[in-house]
Amino acid sequence: MTIKIEEKIEKKSIGIIGFGHLGQFLKVELGKSQQFVLKKIWNRNEDAEEGVLGLDELNAENLEGLDLVIEIGSPTALANRQTLKEIQHSLKQHNNRSVFIPSGALWGAKDIQKMADLGTLKSLTVIMMKPPTAFRLPALSSDSLPELGALHKLCEESRATNQPKVLYDGPVRQICQLAPDNVNAMACAAIAAHNLGFDNTRVKLVVDPMLHNWHIIECEIGGENGFRTRTRREFAAQHGGVISGENTLLAFLSSIKETLYKPPGFNIC
């Protein structure tokens, strides 16, 4: 005789901050999940029909009972030294809590983190190539940094000549401040490569009109005793190359599922 014992799996309660393209995708996909249940959504604009609360209702009462809160933001925020320091300090005070950074479009993030953990990661360069339509640069104003003006100029030159241009080549930290909407993968790389960090992880940002709606991300990793490896990821974005493609959206969903198996502390997933 065979006795089947059904184990009841308790779903993890989730809240989402942000209800744009990615937030809406996650709402649909999490609604199908056997592991999670979406309890709360907050957004800049309240939407009663969608059950979306305003940001002014992001408070202790509404956070009560949630196992995981997903902020649809950018890891470039962690390029701010004070922000990163405060998060790290909070994790030390509450050592049963976790912060998860989704790898998104960055291929091999966990391998980079393993090398950083062992101290064998000696260099990391991330090269990102996009068409001009995919770059969302902050609007210029009277108090804009000259470097931002230079980025706008190079993008316009690339459009006019139909030729690729190198927009930036340097440490991750500065480009996170200048163009935060374009360099999520670079910020994730700097977090994974924690022994190098935002100041010693190098970025090369290239605009190329011939790519149309394609994005290309290359990583060049250097280790001890001449070890080197290189990855290249090519993917098509949606709506003229501005919105992340399906593969990147699915990578975020996979990262959420991976949080179930990660220890307390700072995690790439």
Short mmCIF file of C-alpha atoms in Angstrom, two decimals:
data_model
loop_
_atom_site.label_atom_id
_atom_site.label_comp_id
_atom_site.label_asym_id
_atom_site.label_seq_id
_atom_site.Cartn_x
_atom_site.Cartn_y
_atom_site.Cartn_z
CA MET A 1 0.00 0.00 0.00
CA THR A 2 1.29 3.45 -0.94
CA ILE A 3 0.35 6.43 1.18
CA LYS A 4 0.69 9.81 -0.47
CA ILE A 5 1.46 12.61 1.95
CA GLU A 6 0.77 16.07 0.60
CA GLU A 7 3.02 18.70 2.05
CA LYS A 8 1.48 22.11 2.31
CA ILE A 9 3.89 24.76 1.08
CA GLU A 10 3.51 28.12 2.75
CA LYS A 11 3.75 30.87 0.17
CA LYS A 12 6.05 33.82 0.78
CA SER A 13 4.26 37.17 0.91
CA ILE A 14 5.65 39.80 -1.46
CA GLY A 15 5.35 43.55 -1.86
CA ILE A 16 6.44 45.47 -4.97
CA ILE A 17 7.52 49.11 -5.07
CA GLY A 18 7.14 50.38 -8.63
CA PHE A 19 4.53 49.47 -11.23
CA GLY A 20 6.08 50.18 -14.61
CA HIS A 21 6.89 47.62 -17.30
CA LEU A 22 8.80 45.27 -14.98
CA GLY A 23 6.39 45.67 -12.05
CA GLN A 24 3.41 44.80 -14.25
CA PHE A 25 5.25 41.77 -15.64
CA LEU A 26 6.03 40.54 -12.12
CA LYS A 27 2.43 40.98 -11.00
CA VAL A 28 1.23 38.66 -13.77
CA GLU A 29 3.97 36.06 -13.29
CA LEU A 30 3.85 36.00 -9.49
CA GLY A 31 0.10 35.50 -9.75
CA LYS A 32 0.87 32.09 -11.31
CA SER A 33 3.45 31.12 -8.68
CA GLN A 34 3.07 28.29 -6.17
CA GLN A 35 5.84 29.79 -4.02
CA PHE A 36 4.82 33.44 -3.68
CA VAL A 37 1.71 35.52 -3.16
CA LEU A 38 1.68 39.20 -4.08
CA LYS A 39 0.15 41.16 -1.21
CA LYS A 40 1.00 44.83 -1.81
CA ILE A 41 2.01 47.14 -4.66
CA TRP A 42 3.14 50.73 -4.27
CA ASN A 43 3.77 53.26 -7.01
CA ARG A 44 4.30 56.98 -7.51
CA ASN A 45 0.78 57.12 -8.96
CA GLU A 46 -1.97 55.36 -7.02
CA ASP A 47 -4.30 53.08 -9.03
CA ALA A 48 -7.27 51.72 -7.09
CA GLU A 49 -8.42 49.48 -9.98
CA GLU A 50 -5.05 47.69 -10.03
CA GLY A 51 -4.81 47.65 -6.23
CA VAL A 52 -1.79 49.96 -6.32
CA LEU A 53 -1.12 52.12 -3.27
CA GLY A 54 0.59 55.50 -3.35
CA LEU A 55 4.11 55.88 -1.99
CA ASP A 56 2.72 57.84 0.97
CA GLU A 57 1.23 54.52 2.13
CA LEU A 58 4.62 52.80 2.21
CA ASN A 59 4.63 52.49 5.99
CA ALA A 60 5.18 49.99 8.80
CA GLU A 61 1.51 48.99 8.87
CA ASN A 62 1.42 48.03 5.19
CA LEU A 63 4.82 46.32 5.37
CA GLU A 64 3.69 44.12 8.26
CA GLY A 65 3.72 40.43 7.38
CA LEU A 66 5.68 40.72 4.14
CA ASP A 67 8.55 38.27 3.64
CA LEU A 68 10.10 40.03 0.67
CA VAL A 69 9.86 43.60 -0.65
CA ILE A 70 10.97 44.16 -4.24
CA GLU A 71 11.97 47.69 -5.20
CA ILE A 72 11.84 48.22 -8.96
CA GLY A 73 14.77 50.58 -8.84
CA SER A 74 18.32 50.59 -10.05
CA PRO A 75 21.42 49.09 -8.41
CA THR A 76 23.18 52.29 -9.50
CA ALA A 77 21.80 53.78 -6.26
CA LEU A 78 24.46 51.74 -4.45
CA ALA A 79 27.18 53.77 -6.19
CA ASN A 80 26.36 56.36 -3.53
CA ARG A 81 28.84 55.55 -0.77
CA GLN A 82 26.54 56.66 2.04
CA THR A 83 23.60 54.60 0.77
CA LEU A 84 25.70 51.44 0.50
CA LYS A 85 27.27 52.06 3.91
CA GLU A 86 23.86 52.45 5.58
CA ILE A 87 22.55 49.23 4.01
CA GLN A 88 25.64 47.30 5.10
CA HIS A 89 25.34 48.73 8.61
CA SER A 90 21.65 47.76 8.78
CA LEU A 91 22.48 44.19 7.72
CA LYS A 92 25.00 43.93 10.56
CA GLN A 93 22.42 45.15 13.06
CA HIS A 94 19.77 42.72 11.75
CA ASN A 95 21.86 39.68 10.87
CA ASN A 96 18.83 37.56 9.98
CA ARG A 97 17.85 39.92 7.13
CA SER A 98 18.91 39.87 3.48
CA VAL A 99 19.39 42.25 0.58
CA PHE A 100 19.17 40.73 -2.90
CA ILE A 101 20.64 42.30 -6.03
CA PRO A 102 19.25 40.73 -9.24
CA SER A 103 21.90 40.05 -11.85
CA GLY A 104 19.50 41.02 -14.66
CA ALA A 105 21.35 41.30 -17.97
CA LEU A 106 24.78 40.59 -16.42
CA TRP A 107 26.03 37.14 -17.36
CA GLY A 108 28.28 35.34 -14.88
CA ALA A 109 27.62 37.63 -11.89
CA LYS A 110 27.84 34.80 -9.36
CA ASP A 111 31.15 33.58 -10.79
CA ILE A 112 32.51 37.12 -10.44
CA GLN A 113 31.30 37.21 -6.83
CA LYS A 114 32.95 33.85 -6.06
CA MET A 115 36.31 35.17 -7.31
CA ALA A 116 35.84 38.36 -5.28
CA ASP A 117 35.04 36.30 -2.17
CA LEU A 118 38.30 34.38 -2.61
CA GLY A 119 40.30 37.51 -3.41
CA THR A 120 41.37 36.08 -6.77
CA LEU A 121 39.54 38.67 -8.90
CA LYS A 122 42.15 41.14 -10.11
CA SER A 123 40.35 43.07 -12.85
CA LEU A 124 36.89 43.44 -14.36
CA THR A 125 35.82 45.43 -17.42
CA VAL A 126 32.21 45.59 -18.59
CA ILE A 127 31.58 46.78 -22.16
CA MET A 128 28.03 47.71 -23.10
CA MET A 129 26.96 48.51 -26.66
CA LYS A 130 23.54 49.97 -27.48
CA PRO A 131 21.86 51.95 -30.28
CA PRO A 132 21.30 55.70 -29.67
CA THR A 133 17.55 55.15 -29.12
CA ALA A 134 18.32 52.93 -26.12
CA PHE A 135 20.21 55.58 -24.17
CA ARG A 136 18.02 57.44 -21.68
CA LEU A 137 20.21 60.32 -20.60
CA PRO A 138 19.00 62.88 -18.04
CA ALA A 139 17.80 66.10 -19.65
CA LEU A 140 20.32 68.90 -19.77
CA SER A 141 19.78 71.91 -17.52
CA SER A 142 21.74 74.97 -16.43
CA ASP A 143 23.33 73.06 -13.54
CA SER A 144 24.14 69.86 -15.47
CA LEU A 145 27.67 68.53 -15.23
CA PRO A 146 29.85 69.16 -18.31
CA GLU A 147 30.36 65.40 -18.60
CA LEU A 148 26.62 64.90 -19.14
CA GLY A 149 26.68 67.47 -21.93
CA ALA A 150 29.54 65.54 -23.53
CA LEU A 151 27.48 62.32 -23.46
CA HIS A 152 24.56 64.06 -25.21
CA LYS A 153 26.93 65.47 -27.83
CA LEU A 154 28.51 62.09 -28.57
CA CYS A 155 25.07 60.47 -28.93
CA GLU A 156 24.02 63.16 -31.41
CA GLU A 157 27.25 62.75 -33.37
CA SER A 158 26.67 59.00 -33.54
CA ARG A 159 23.15 59.53 -34.91
CA ALA A 160 24.32 62.12 -37.44
CA THR A 161 27.27 60.10 -38.76
CA ASN A 162 25.73 56.63 -38.30
CA GLN A 163 29.02 55.63 -36.67
CA PRO A 164 29.76 54.08 -33.25
CA LYS A 165 31.12 56.31 -30.50
CA VAL A 166 32.68 55.55 -27.12
CA LEU A 167 30.58 57.55 -24.65
CA TYR A 168 32.52 56.64 -21.53
CA ASP A 169 35.55 54.63 -20.48
CA GLY A 170 36.39 54.65 -16.78
CA PRO A 171 35.25 53.61 -13.27
CA VAL A 172 31.66 52.49 -12.71
CA ARG A 173 30.95 55.05 -9.99
CA GLN A 174 31.03 58.14 -12.20
CA ILE A 175 28.84 56.76 -14.99
CA CYS A 176 26.27 55.60 -12.40
CA GLN A 177 25.94 59.24 -11.35
CA LEU A 178 25.85 60.60 -14.92
CA ALA A 179 23.56 58.07 -16.63
CA PRO A 180 21.91 55.83 -13.99
CA ASP A 181 19.17 54.54 -16.31
CA ASN A 182 21.67 52.95 -18.69
CA VAL A 183 24.17 51.06 -16.56
CA ASN A 184 22.32 48.62 -14.27
CA ALA A 185 24.50 45.72 -15.42
CA MET A 186 27.66 47.71 -14.66
CA ALA A 187 26.46 48.54 -11.16
CA CYS A 188 25.62 44.88 -10.56
CA ALA A 189 29.12 43.95 -11.75
CA ALA A 190 30.70 46.37 -9.27
CA ILE A 191 28.60 44.91 -6.44
CA ALA A 192 29.52 41.34 -7.40
CA ALA A 193 33.19 42.34 -7.71
CA HIS A 194 33.16 43.70 -4.16
CA ASN A 195 36.94 43.51 -3.74
CA LEU A 196 37.21 45.96 -6.67
CA GLY A 197 34.02 47.92 -6.04
CA PHE A 198 32.66 50.91 -7.93
CA ASP A 199 36.03 52.64 -8.21
CA ASN A 200 38.09 49.76 -9.63
CA THR A 201 35.54 48.06 -11.87
CA ARG A 202 35.97 49.53 -15.34
CA VAL A 203 33.17 50.40 -17.77
CA LYS A 204 33.19 51.06 -21.48
CA LEU A 205 29.93 52.43 -22.88
CA VAL A 206 29.52 52.40 -26.68
CA VAL A 207 26.70 53.84 -28.78
CA ASP A 208 26.27 52.17 -32.18
CA PRO A 209 23.38 53.03 -34.59
CA MET A 210 23.95 49.80 -36.52
CA LEU A 211 22.76 47.73 -33.55
CA HIS A 212 19.14 48.88 -34.08
CA ASN A 213 17.29 47.33 -31.10
CA TRP A 214 20.13 45.02 -30.00
CA HIS A 215 22.09 45.33 -26.76
CA ILE A 216 25.49 43.68 -26.28
CA ILE A 217 27.21 43.23 -22.92
CA GLU A 218 30.75 41.88 -22.69
CA CYS A 219 32.68 41.11 -19.51
CA GLU A 220 36.44 40.75 -19.39
CA ILE A 221 37.59 39.11 -16.15
CA GLY A 222 41.18 38.84 -14.96
CA GLY A 223 42.44 36.66 -12.13
CA GLU A 224 45.63 35.29 -10.66
CA ASN A 225 48.45 33.67 -12.65
CA GLY A 226 47.30 35.10 -15.96
CA PHE A 227 43.73 33.75 -15.73
CA ARG A 228 41.39 35.52 -18.15
CA THR A 229 37.88 34.88 -19.42
CA ARG A 230 35.41 36.83 -21.53
CA THR A 231 31.63 36.57 -21.87
CA ARG A 232 29.38 38.15 -24.48
CA ARG A 233 25.61 38.44 -24.25
CA GLU A 234 23.48 39.70 -27.16
CA PHE A 235 19.77 40.33 -26.77
CA ALA A 236 17.00 42.27 -28.46
CA ALA A 237 15.16 44.91 -26.44
CA GLN A 238 11.58 46.01 -27.05
CA HIS A 239 10.11 49.30 -28.30
CA GLY A 240 13.12 50.60 -30.21
CA GLY A 241 15.66 49.14 -27.83
CA VAL A 242 14.49 51.13 -24.80
CA ILE A 243 12.66 48.48 -22.76
CA SER A 244 14.37 45.32 -21.52
CA GLY A 245 13.69 42.21 -23.58
CA GLU A 246 11.90 39.08 -22.41
CA ASN A 247 15.11 37.30 -21.40
CA THR A 248 16.02 40.07 -18.95
CA LEU A 249 12.47 40.10 -17.51
CA LEU A 250 12.63 36.34 -16.99
CA ALA A 251 16.04 36.75 -15.34
CA PHE A 252 14.43 39.07 -12.75
CA LEU A 253 11.69 36.51 -12.12
CA SER A 254 14.31 33.80 -11.67
CA SER A 255 16.18 36.03 -9.20
CA ILE A 256 13.04 36.32 -7.07
CA LYS A 257 12.71 32.54 -6.94
CA GLU A 258 16.37 32.25 -5.99
CA THR A 259 15.85 34.39 -2.87
CA LEU A 260 14.23 31.33 -1.27
CA TYR A 261 17.61 29.62 -1.07
CA LYS A 262 19.98 32.47 -0.19
CA PRO A 263 21.51 33.09 3.26
CA PRO A 264 21.18 36.32 5.25
CA GLY A 265 23.37 39.22 4.11
CA PHE A 266 24.18 40.78 0.74
CA ASN A 267 23.40 38.42 -2.16
CA ILE A 268 23.65 38.46 -5.95
CA CYS A 269 20.87 36.35 -7.43
#
